PDB file of C-alpha atoms in Angstrom:
ATOM      1  CA  THR G   2     149.476 104.851-201.815  1.00 54.00           C
ATOM      2  CA  GLN G   3     147.084 104.240-198.914  1.00 67.00           C
ATOM      3  CA  LEU G   4     144.022 102.142-199.605  1.00 83.00           C
ATOM      4  CA  LEU G   5     141.979 104.211-197.136  1.00 93.00           C
ATOM      5  CA  GLU G   6     142.227 107.990-196.905  1.00 95.00           C
ATOM      6  CA  GLN G   7     141.073 109.776-193.783  1.00 97.00           C
ATOM      7  CA  SER G   8     140.191 113.426-193.410  1.00 96.00           C
ATOM      8  CA  PRO G   9     141.009 115.634-191.753  1.00 97.00           C
ATOM      9  CA  GLN G  10     144.519 114.526-190.831  1.00 95.00           C
ATOM     10  CA  PHE G  11     144.602 116.797-187.776  1.00 96.00           C
ATOM     11  CA  LEU G  12     141.748 118.288-185.779  1.00 96.00           C
ATOM     12  CA  SER G  13     141.921 120.566-182.740  1.00 97.00           C
ATOM     13  CA  ILE G  14     138.623 121.603-181.185  1.00 97.00           C
ATOM     14  CA  GLN G  15     137.204 123.005-177.974  1.00 97.00           C
ATOM     15  CA  GLU G  16     135.455 120.812-175.452  1.00 97.00           C
ATOM     16  CA  GLY G  17     131.739 120.558-176.235  1.00 97.00           C
ATOM     17  CA  GLU G  18     132.073 120.931-180.011  1.00 98.00           C
ATOM     18  CA  ASN G  19     130.955 118.332-182.532  1.00 98.00           C
ATOM     19  CA  LEU G  20     133.179 116.798-185.204  1.00 98.00           C
ATOM     20  CA  THR G  21     133.133 114.316-188.063  1.00 98.00           C
ATOM     21  CA  VAL G  22     135.997 112.198-189.370  1.00 98.00           C
ATOM     22  CA  TYR G  23     135.808 110.644-192.826  1.00 98.00           C
ATOM     23  CA  CYS G  24     137.315 107.451-194.183  1.00 97.00           C
ATOM     24  CA  ASN G  25     137.207 107.038-197.961  1.00 96.00           C
ATOM     25  CA  SER G  26     138.336 104.468-200.492  1.00 94.00           C
ATOM     26  CA  SER G  27     137.719 103.360-204.051  1.00 91.00           C
ATOM     27  CA  SER G  28     137.650  99.751-202.858  1.00 90.00           C
ATOM     28  CA  VAL G  29     134.761  97.761-201.439  1.00 91.00           C
ATOM     29  CA  PHE G  30     135.187  96.271-197.973  1.00 91.00           C
ATOM     30  CA  SER G  31     133.419  93.350-196.390  1.00 89.00           C
ATOM     31  CA  SER G  32     133.700  95.117-193.044  1.00 89.00           C
ATOM     32  CA  LEU G  33     135.185  98.282-191.657  1.00 92.00           C
ATOM     33  CA  GLN G  34     136.455  98.987-188.187  1.00 94.00           C
ATOM     34  CA  TRP G  35     137.255 102.116-186.217  1.00 97.00           C
ATOM     35  CA  TYR G  36     140.042 102.183-183.657  1.00 96.00           C
ATOM     36  CA  ARG G  37     141.386 104.769-181.235  1.00 96.00           C
ATOM     37  CA  GLN G  38     145.028 104.860-180.305  1.00 95.00           C
ATOM     38  CA  GLU G  39     146.662 106.709-177.446  1.00 93.00           C
ATOM     39  CA  PRO G  40     150.398 107.494-177.237  1.00 89.00           C
ATOM     40  CA  GLY G  41     152.539 104.488-176.389  1.00 89.00           C
ATOM     41  CA  GLU G  42     149.723 102.012-176.864  1.00 92.00           C
ATOM     42  CA  GLY G  43     148.302  99.883-179.631  1.00 93.00           C
ATOM     43  CA  PRO G  44     145.008 100.737-181.355  1.00 94.00           C
ATOM     44  CA  VAL G  45     141.867  99.694-179.488  1.00 94.00           C
ATOM     45  CA  LEU G  46     138.732  98.679-181.346  1.00 94.00           C
ATOM     46  CA  LEU G  47     135.722 101.009-181.076  1.00 96.00           C
ATOM     47  CA  VAL G  48     133.272  99.425-183.513  1.00 95.00           C
ATOM     48  CA  THR G  49     132.858  97.136-186.520  1.00 93.00           C
ATOM     49  CA  VAL G  50     130.354  97.842-189.300  1.00 93.00           C
ATOM     50  CA  VAL G  51     129.541  95.199-191.879  1.00 91.00           C
ATOM     51  CA  THR G  52     126.345  96.188-193.731  1.00 92.00           C
ATOM     52  CA  GLY G  53     126.098  98.995-196.298  1.00 93.00           C
ATOM     53  CA  GLY G  54     124.244 101.941-194.757  1.00 95.00           C
ATOM     54  CA  GLU G  55     124.682 100.601-191.246  1.00 96.00           C
ATOM     55  CA  VAL G  56     124.720 103.109-188.391  1.00 97.00           C
ATOM     56  CA  LYS G  57     126.073 102.242-184.955  1.00 97.00           C
ATOM     57  CA  LYS G  58     126.137 104.400-181.858  1.00 97.00           C
ATOM     58  CA  LEU G  59     128.543 104.150-178.942  1.00 95.00           C
ATOM     59  CA  LYS G  60     127.560 106.779-176.369  1.00 95.00           C
ATOM     60  CA  ARG G  61     128.523 110.090-178.023  1.00 97.00           C
ATOM     61  CA  LEU G  62     130.110 108.410-181.047  1.00 97.00           C
ATOM     62  CA  THR G  63     128.096 107.610-184.194  1.00 98.00           C
ATOM     63  CA  PHE G  64     129.576 105.433-186.930  1.00 97.00           C
ATOM     64  CA  GLN G  65     128.166 105.039-190.428  1.00 97.00           C
ATOM     65  CA  PHE G  66     129.143 102.654-193.208  1.00 96.00           C
ATOM     66  CA  GLY G  67     128.496 103.916-196.723  1.00 95.00           C
ATOM     67  CA  ASP G  68     125.811 102.253-198.828  1.00 95.00           C
ATOM     68  CA  ALA G  69     128.432 100.972-201.284  1.00 94.00           C
ATOM     69  CA  ARG G  70     130.735  99.822-198.442  1.00 93.00           C
ATOM     70  CA  LYS G  71     133.566 102.030-199.722  1.00 94.00           C
ATOM     71  CA  ASP G  72     133.511 104.744-197.077  1.00 95.00           C
ATOM     72  CA  SER G  73     132.651 105.458-193.475  1.00 97.00           C
ATOM     73  CA  SER G  74     132.302 108.333-191.057  1.00 97.00           C
ATOM     74  CA  LEU G  75     132.722 108.855-187.340  1.00 98.00           C
ATOM     75  CA  HIS G  76     130.782 111.655-185.677  1.00 98.00           C
ATOM     76  CA  ILE G  77     131.496 112.742-182.105  1.00 98.00           C
ATOM     77  CA  THR G  78     128.948 114.848-180.265  1.00 98.00           C
ATOM     78  CA  ALA G  79     130.019 117.215-177.488  1.00 98.00           C
ATOM     79  CA  ALA G  80     133.682 116.204-177.579  1.00 97.00           C
ATOM     80  CA  GLN G  81     135.518 115.780-174.292  1.00 97.00           C
ATOM     81  CA  PRO G  82     139.267 115.907-173.506  1.00 96.00           C
ATOM     82  CA  GLY G  83     139.159 112.150-172.999  1.00 95.00           C
ATOM     83  CA  ASP G  84     138.326 111.765-176.696  1.00 96.00           C
ATOM     84  CA  THR G  85     141.807 112.988-177.603  1.00 96.00           C
ATOM     85  CA  GLY G  86     143.749 110.427-179.618  1.00 95.00           C
ATOM     86  CA  LEU G  87     144.531 109.035-183.044  1.00 96.00           C
ATOM     87  CA  TYR G  88     141.436 107.681-184.789  1.00 97.00           C
ATOM     88  CA  LEU G  89     141.995 104.967-187.362  1.00 97.00           C
ATOM     89  CA  CYS G  90     139.674 103.244-189.770  1.00 96.00           C
ATOM     90  CA  ALA G  91     140.572  99.800-191.067  1.00 94.00           C
ATOM     91  CA  GLY G  92     138.966  97.832-193.860  1.00 91.00           C
ATOM     92  CA  ASP G  93     138.788  94.110-194.469  1.00 87.00           C
ATOM     93  CA  ARG G  94     138.728  93.561-198.247  1.00 79.00           C
ATOM     94  CA  GLU G  95     138.283  89.827-198.103  1.00 68.00           C
ATOM     95  CA  THR G  96     136.999  87.274-195.666  1.00 60.00           C
ATOM     96  CA  GLY G  97     140.589  86.307-194.934  1.00 62.00           C
ATOM     97  CA  ASN G  98     140.876  89.000-192.289  1.00 71.00           C
ATOM     98  CA  GLN G  99     143.307  91.147-194.303  1.00 78.00           C
ATOM     99  CA  PHE G 100     143.023  94.525-192.612  1.00 85.00           C
ATOM    100  CA  TYR G 101     144.312  97.727-194.178  1.00 89.00           C
ATOM    101  CA  PHE G 102     144.440 100.888-192.094  1.00 93.00           C
ATOM    102  CA  GLY G 103     143.601 104.444-193.022  1.00 95.00           C
ATOM    103  CA  THR G 104     145.980 107.378-192.828  1.00 94.00           C
ATOM    104  CA  GLY G 105     144.717 108.382-189.373  1.00 95.00           C
ATOM    105  CA  THR G 106     143.100 111.457-187.814  1.00 96.00           C
ATOM    106  CA  SER G 107     144.794 113.032-184.818  1.00 96.00           C
ATOM    107  CA  LEU G 108     142.163 114.647-182.574  1.00 97.00           C
ATOM    108  CA  THR G 109     142.928 117.073-179.766  1.00 97.00           C
ATOM    109  CA  VAL G 110     140.085 118.270-177.550  1.00 97.00           C
ATOM    110  CA  ILE G 111     141.011 121.374-175.587  1.00 97.00           C
ATOM    111  CA  PRO G 112     139.397 121.784-172.155  1.00 95.00           C
TER     112      PRO G 112
ATOM    113  CA  GLU U  75     142.543  86.866-171.043  1.00 64.00           C
ATOM    114  CA  ALA U  76     146.140  87.938-171.460  1.00 77.00           C
ATOM    115  CA  GLY U  77     146.734  90.437-174.247  1.00 92.00           C
ATOM    116  CA  VAL U  78     149.267  90.482-177.070  1.00 96.00           C
ATOM    117  CA  ALA U  79     152.763  90.718-175.600  1.00 97.00           C
ATOM    118  CA  GLN U  80     155.615  92.452-177.400  1.00 97.00           C
ATOM    119  CA  SER U  81     159.229  93.022-176.491  1.00 97.00           C
ATOM    120  CA  PRO U  82     161.283  95.055-176.215  1.00 97.00           C
ATOM    121  CA  ARG U  83     159.234  98.257-175.715  1.00 96.00           C
ATOM    122  CA  TYR U  84     162.044 100.470-176.949  1.00 97.00           C
ATOM    123  CA  LYS U  85     165.161  99.897-179.030  1.00 98.00           C
ATOM    124  CA  ILE U  86     167.817 102.323-180.228  1.00 98.00           C
ATOM    125  CA  ILE U  87     170.354 101.129-182.785  1.00 98.00           C
ATOM    126  CA  GLU U  88     172.734 102.621-185.295  1.00 98.00           C
ATOM    127  CA  LYS U  89     172.099 102.353-189.021  1.00 97.00           C
ATOM    128  CA  ARG U  90     173.357  99.146-190.599  1.00 97.00           C
ATOM    129  CA  GLN U  91     172.928  97.241-187.326  1.00 98.00           C
ATOM    130  CA  SER U  92     170.449  94.385-186.871  1.00 98.00           C
ATOM    131  CA  VAL U  93     167.441  94.232-184.590  1.00 98.00           C
ATOM    132  CA  ALA U  94     164.747  91.702-183.724  1.00 98.00           C
ATOM    133  CA  PHE U  95     161.304  92.088-182.221  1.00 98.00           C
ATOM    134  CA  TRP U  96     159.249  89.407-180.521  1.00 97.00           C
ATOM    135  CA  CYS U  97     155.485  88.913-180.308  1.00 97.00           C
ATOM    136  CA  ASN U  98     153.358  86.481-178.301  1.00 96.00           C
ATOM    137  CA  PRO U  99     149.748  86.587-179.539  1.00 96.00           C
ATOM    138  CA  ILE U 100     146.589  85.851-177.589  1.00 95.00           C
ATOM    139  CA  SER U 101     146.232  82.136-176.980  1.00 92.00           C
ATOM    140  CA  GLY U 102     144.226  80.431-179.695  1.00 91.00           C
ATOM    141  CA  HIS U 103     144.530  83.249-182.228  1.00 93.00           C
ATOM    142  CA  ALA U 104     145.511  81.696-185.534  1.00 92.00           C
ATOM    143  CA  THR U 105     146.179  84.964-187.356  1.00 93.00           C
ATOM    144  CA  LEU U 106     149.144  87.183-186.504  1.00 95.00           C
ATOM    145  CA  TYR U 107     150.054  90.507-188.091  1.00 96.00           C
ATOM    146  CA  TRP U 108     153.074  92.779-188.038  1.00 97.00           C
ATOM    147  CA  TYR U 109     152.462  96.457-188.776  1.00 97.00           C
ATOM    148  CA  GLN U 110     154.855  99.390-189.117  1.00 97.00           C
ATOM    149  CA  GLN U 111     153.551 102.727-187.856  1.00 96.00           C
ATOM    150  CA  ILE U 112     155.281 106.019-188.539  1.00 93.00           C
ATOM    151  CA  LEU U 113     154.496 108.649-185.897  1.00 87.00           C
ATOM    152  CA  GLY U 114     151.013 110.130-186.409  1.00 83.00           C
ATOM    153  CA  GLN U 115     150.139 107.866-189.344  1.00 89.00           C
ATOM    154  CA  GLY U 116     148.090 104.733-189.764  1.00 92.00           C
ATOM    155  CA  PRO U 117     149.733 101.327-189.388  1.00 94.00           C
ATOM    156  CA  LYS U 118     151.076  99.747-192.571  1.00 94.00           C
ATOM    157  CA  LEU U 119     150.750  95.978-192.877  1.00 93.00           C
ATOM    158  CA  LEU U 120     154.120  94.261-193.248  1.00 96.00           C
ATOM    159  CA  ILE U 121     153.141  90.615-193.004  1.00 96.00           C
ATOM    160  CA  GLN U 122     150.180  88.427-192.058  1.00 94.00           C
ATOM    161  CA  PHE U 123     150.465  84.848-190.838  1.00 94.00           C
ATOM    162  CA  GLN U 124     147.728  82.244-190.654  1.00 92.00           C
ATOM    163  CA  ASN U 125     149.096  79.697-188.171  1.00 90.00           C
ATOM    164  CA  ASN U 126     152.694  79.315-189.394  1.00 86.00           C
ATOM    165  CA  GLY U 127     151.978  80.120-193.056  1.00 92.00           C
ATOM    166  CA  VAL U 128     152.313  83.529-194.715  1.00 93.00           C
ATOM    167  CA  VAL U 129     149.045  84.984-196.061  1.00 90.00           C
ATOM    168  CA  ASP U 130     150.331  88.378-197.234  1.00 90.00           C
ATOM    169  CA  ASP U 131     153.855  89.799-197.239  1.00 93.00           C
ATOM    170  CA  SER U 132     153.501  92.025-200.285  1.00 91.00           C
ATOM    171  CA  GLN U 133     154.580  95.158-198.393  1.00 91.00           C
ATOM    172  CA  LEU U 134     157.492  93.596-196.524  1.00 95.00           C
ATOM    173  CA  PRO U 135     160.868  94.963-197.740  1.00 95.00           C
ATOM    174  CA  LYS U 136     162.315  91.508-198.159  1.00 95.00           C
ATOM    175  CA  ASP U 137     165.857  92.689-198.845  1.00 96.00           C
ATOM    176  CA  ARG U 138     166.156  93.723-195.193  1.00 97.00           C
ATOM    177  CA  PHE U 139     163.091  92.527-193.292  1.00 98.00           C
ATOM    178  CA  SER U 140     162.242  88.955-192.370  1.00 97.00           C
ATOM    179  CA  ALA U 141     159.623  87.391-190.141  1.00 97.00           C
ATOM    180  CA  GLU U 142     158.849  83.926-188.942  1.00 95.00           C
ATOM    181  CA  ARG U 143     156.234  82.103-186.909  1.00 94.00           C
ATOM    182  CA  LEU U 144     157.716  78.638-186.754  1.00 81.00           C
ATOM    183  CA  LYS U 145     155.288  76.869-184.414  1.00 86.00           C
ATOM    184  CA  GLY U 146     152.235  78.938-185.256  1.00 84.00           C
ATOM    185  CA  VAL U 147     152.367  80.816-181.946  1.00 92.00           C
ATOM    186  CA  ASP U 148     155.163  83.316-181.215  1.00 95.00           C
ATOM    187  CA  SER U 149     156.638  85.413-183.980  1.00 97.00           C
ATOM    188  CA  THR U 150     159.810  87.384-184.561  1.00 97.00           C
ATOM    189  CA  LEU U 151     160.415  90.258-186.956  1.00 98.00           C
ATOM    190  CA  LYS U 152     164.005  91.053-187.923  1.00 98.00           C
ATOM    191  CA  ILE U 153     165.596  93.990-189.692  1.00 98.00           C
ATOM    192  CA  GLN U 154     169.085  93.558-191.132  1.00 97.00           C
ATOM    193  CA  PRO U 155     170.621  96.010-191.872  1.00 97.00           C
ATOM    194  CA  ALA U 156     168.545  98.856-190.453  1.00 97.00           C
ATOM    195  CA  LYS U 157     168.145 102.200-192.209  1.00 97.00           C
ATOM    196  CA  LEU U 158     167.202 105.584-190.777  1.00 97.00           C
ATOM    197  CA  GLU U 159     163.744 105.362-192.392  1.00 96.00           C
ATOM    198  CA  ASP U 160     162.999 102.195-190.402  1.00 97.00           C
ATOM    199  CA  SER U 161     162.493 104.347-187.306  1.00 97.00           C
ATOM    200  CA  ALA U 162     158.891 103.641-186.343  1.00 97.00           C
ATOM    201  CA  VAL U 163     156.675 101.711-183.963  1.00 97.00           C
ATOM    202  CA  TYR U 164     156.321  98.045-184.850  1.00 98.00           C
ATOM    203  CA  LEU U 165     152.949  96.693-183.815  1.00 97.00           C
ATOM    204  CA  CYS U 166     151.940  93.084-183.510  1.00 97.00           C
ATOM    205  CA  ALA U 167     148.281  92.089-183.625  1.00 96.00           C
ATOM    206  CA  SER U 168     146.418  88.805-183.461  1.00 95.00           C
ATOM    207  CA  GLY U 169     142.927  87.645-184.250  1.00 91.00           C
ATOM    208  CA  THR U 170     140.630  84.899-185.420  1.00 87.00           C
ATOM    209  CA  LEU U 171     138.434  84.749-188.501  1.00 77.00           C
ATOM    210  CA  GLY U 172     135.572  87.222-188.231  1.00 73.00           C
ATOM    211  CA  SER U 173     136.926  88.849-185.079  1.00 79.00           C
ATOM    212  CA  PRO U 174     138.573  92.258-184.588  1.00 82.00           C
ATOM    213  CA  LEU U 175     142.309  92.716-184.164  1.00 90.00           C
ATOM    214  CA  HIS U 176     143.936  92.778-180.746  1.00 94.00           C
ATOM    215  CA  PHE U 177     147.114  94.818-180.638  1.00 95.00           C
ATOM    216  CA  GLY U 178     150.172  94.797-178.441  1.00 96.00           C
ATOM    217  CA  ASN U 179     151.682  98.068-177.228  1.00 95.00           C
ATOM    218  CA  GLY U 180     154.379  97.953-179.883  1.00 96.00           C
ATOM    219  CA  THR U 181     158.145  98.334-180.036  1.00 97.00           C
ATOM    220  CA  ARG U 182     159.435 101.835-180.692  1.00 97.00           C
ATOM    221  CA  LEU U 183     162.560 101.609-182.861  1.00 98.00           C
ATOM    222  CA  THR U 184     164.938 104.523-183.295  1.00 97.00           C
ATOM    223  CA  VAL U 185     167.698 104.192-185.873  1.00 98.00           C
ATOM    224  CA  THR U 186     170.489 106.780-185.540  1.00 97.00           C
TER     225      THR U 186
END
């Protein structure tokens, strides 16, 4: 059983569309991170959120941490083919840097 | 700074054979992680080291998997004997307290 469930698992959209990826858990996290992974490479950090209700923006990407620090969302505005990849959330349950990854969302943006 | 180095990049073995993976973390990173990633899924934590001590190995199949980090720097992960379901990418990551994870590019293992 995964500690963090992501939805949707797969997403295929046209260039210019908006999308939201969800990361949900019944556990509370001291911080939550979002990563993007491309084929043949390791995940690369996009953002870290640490405060309940926190919203962070990275160009066309908006990340939100739930008030109870159990869930998070990633919203992409006007998706581009370069956004294609596997998006992963990861939660740190304790201050000992024990990171548990979500189930992943595979995004394909069609030109 | 140099990133996390892993080798080999690819390995193909037959079931019941043994295999070992090597990881060199970023210099100064006390924490080292080994993850198993099935294609298209999120990484699953196998083991976490803090220096040369084990912090969490609750999801490591200890009957066939072993890992060590003897001098608190490099680490090796071994599978003996391998099964078909061990086919996956094995990712190594390193970090320090309060910092994000830095990943290597992984070793893709195929067990036939």
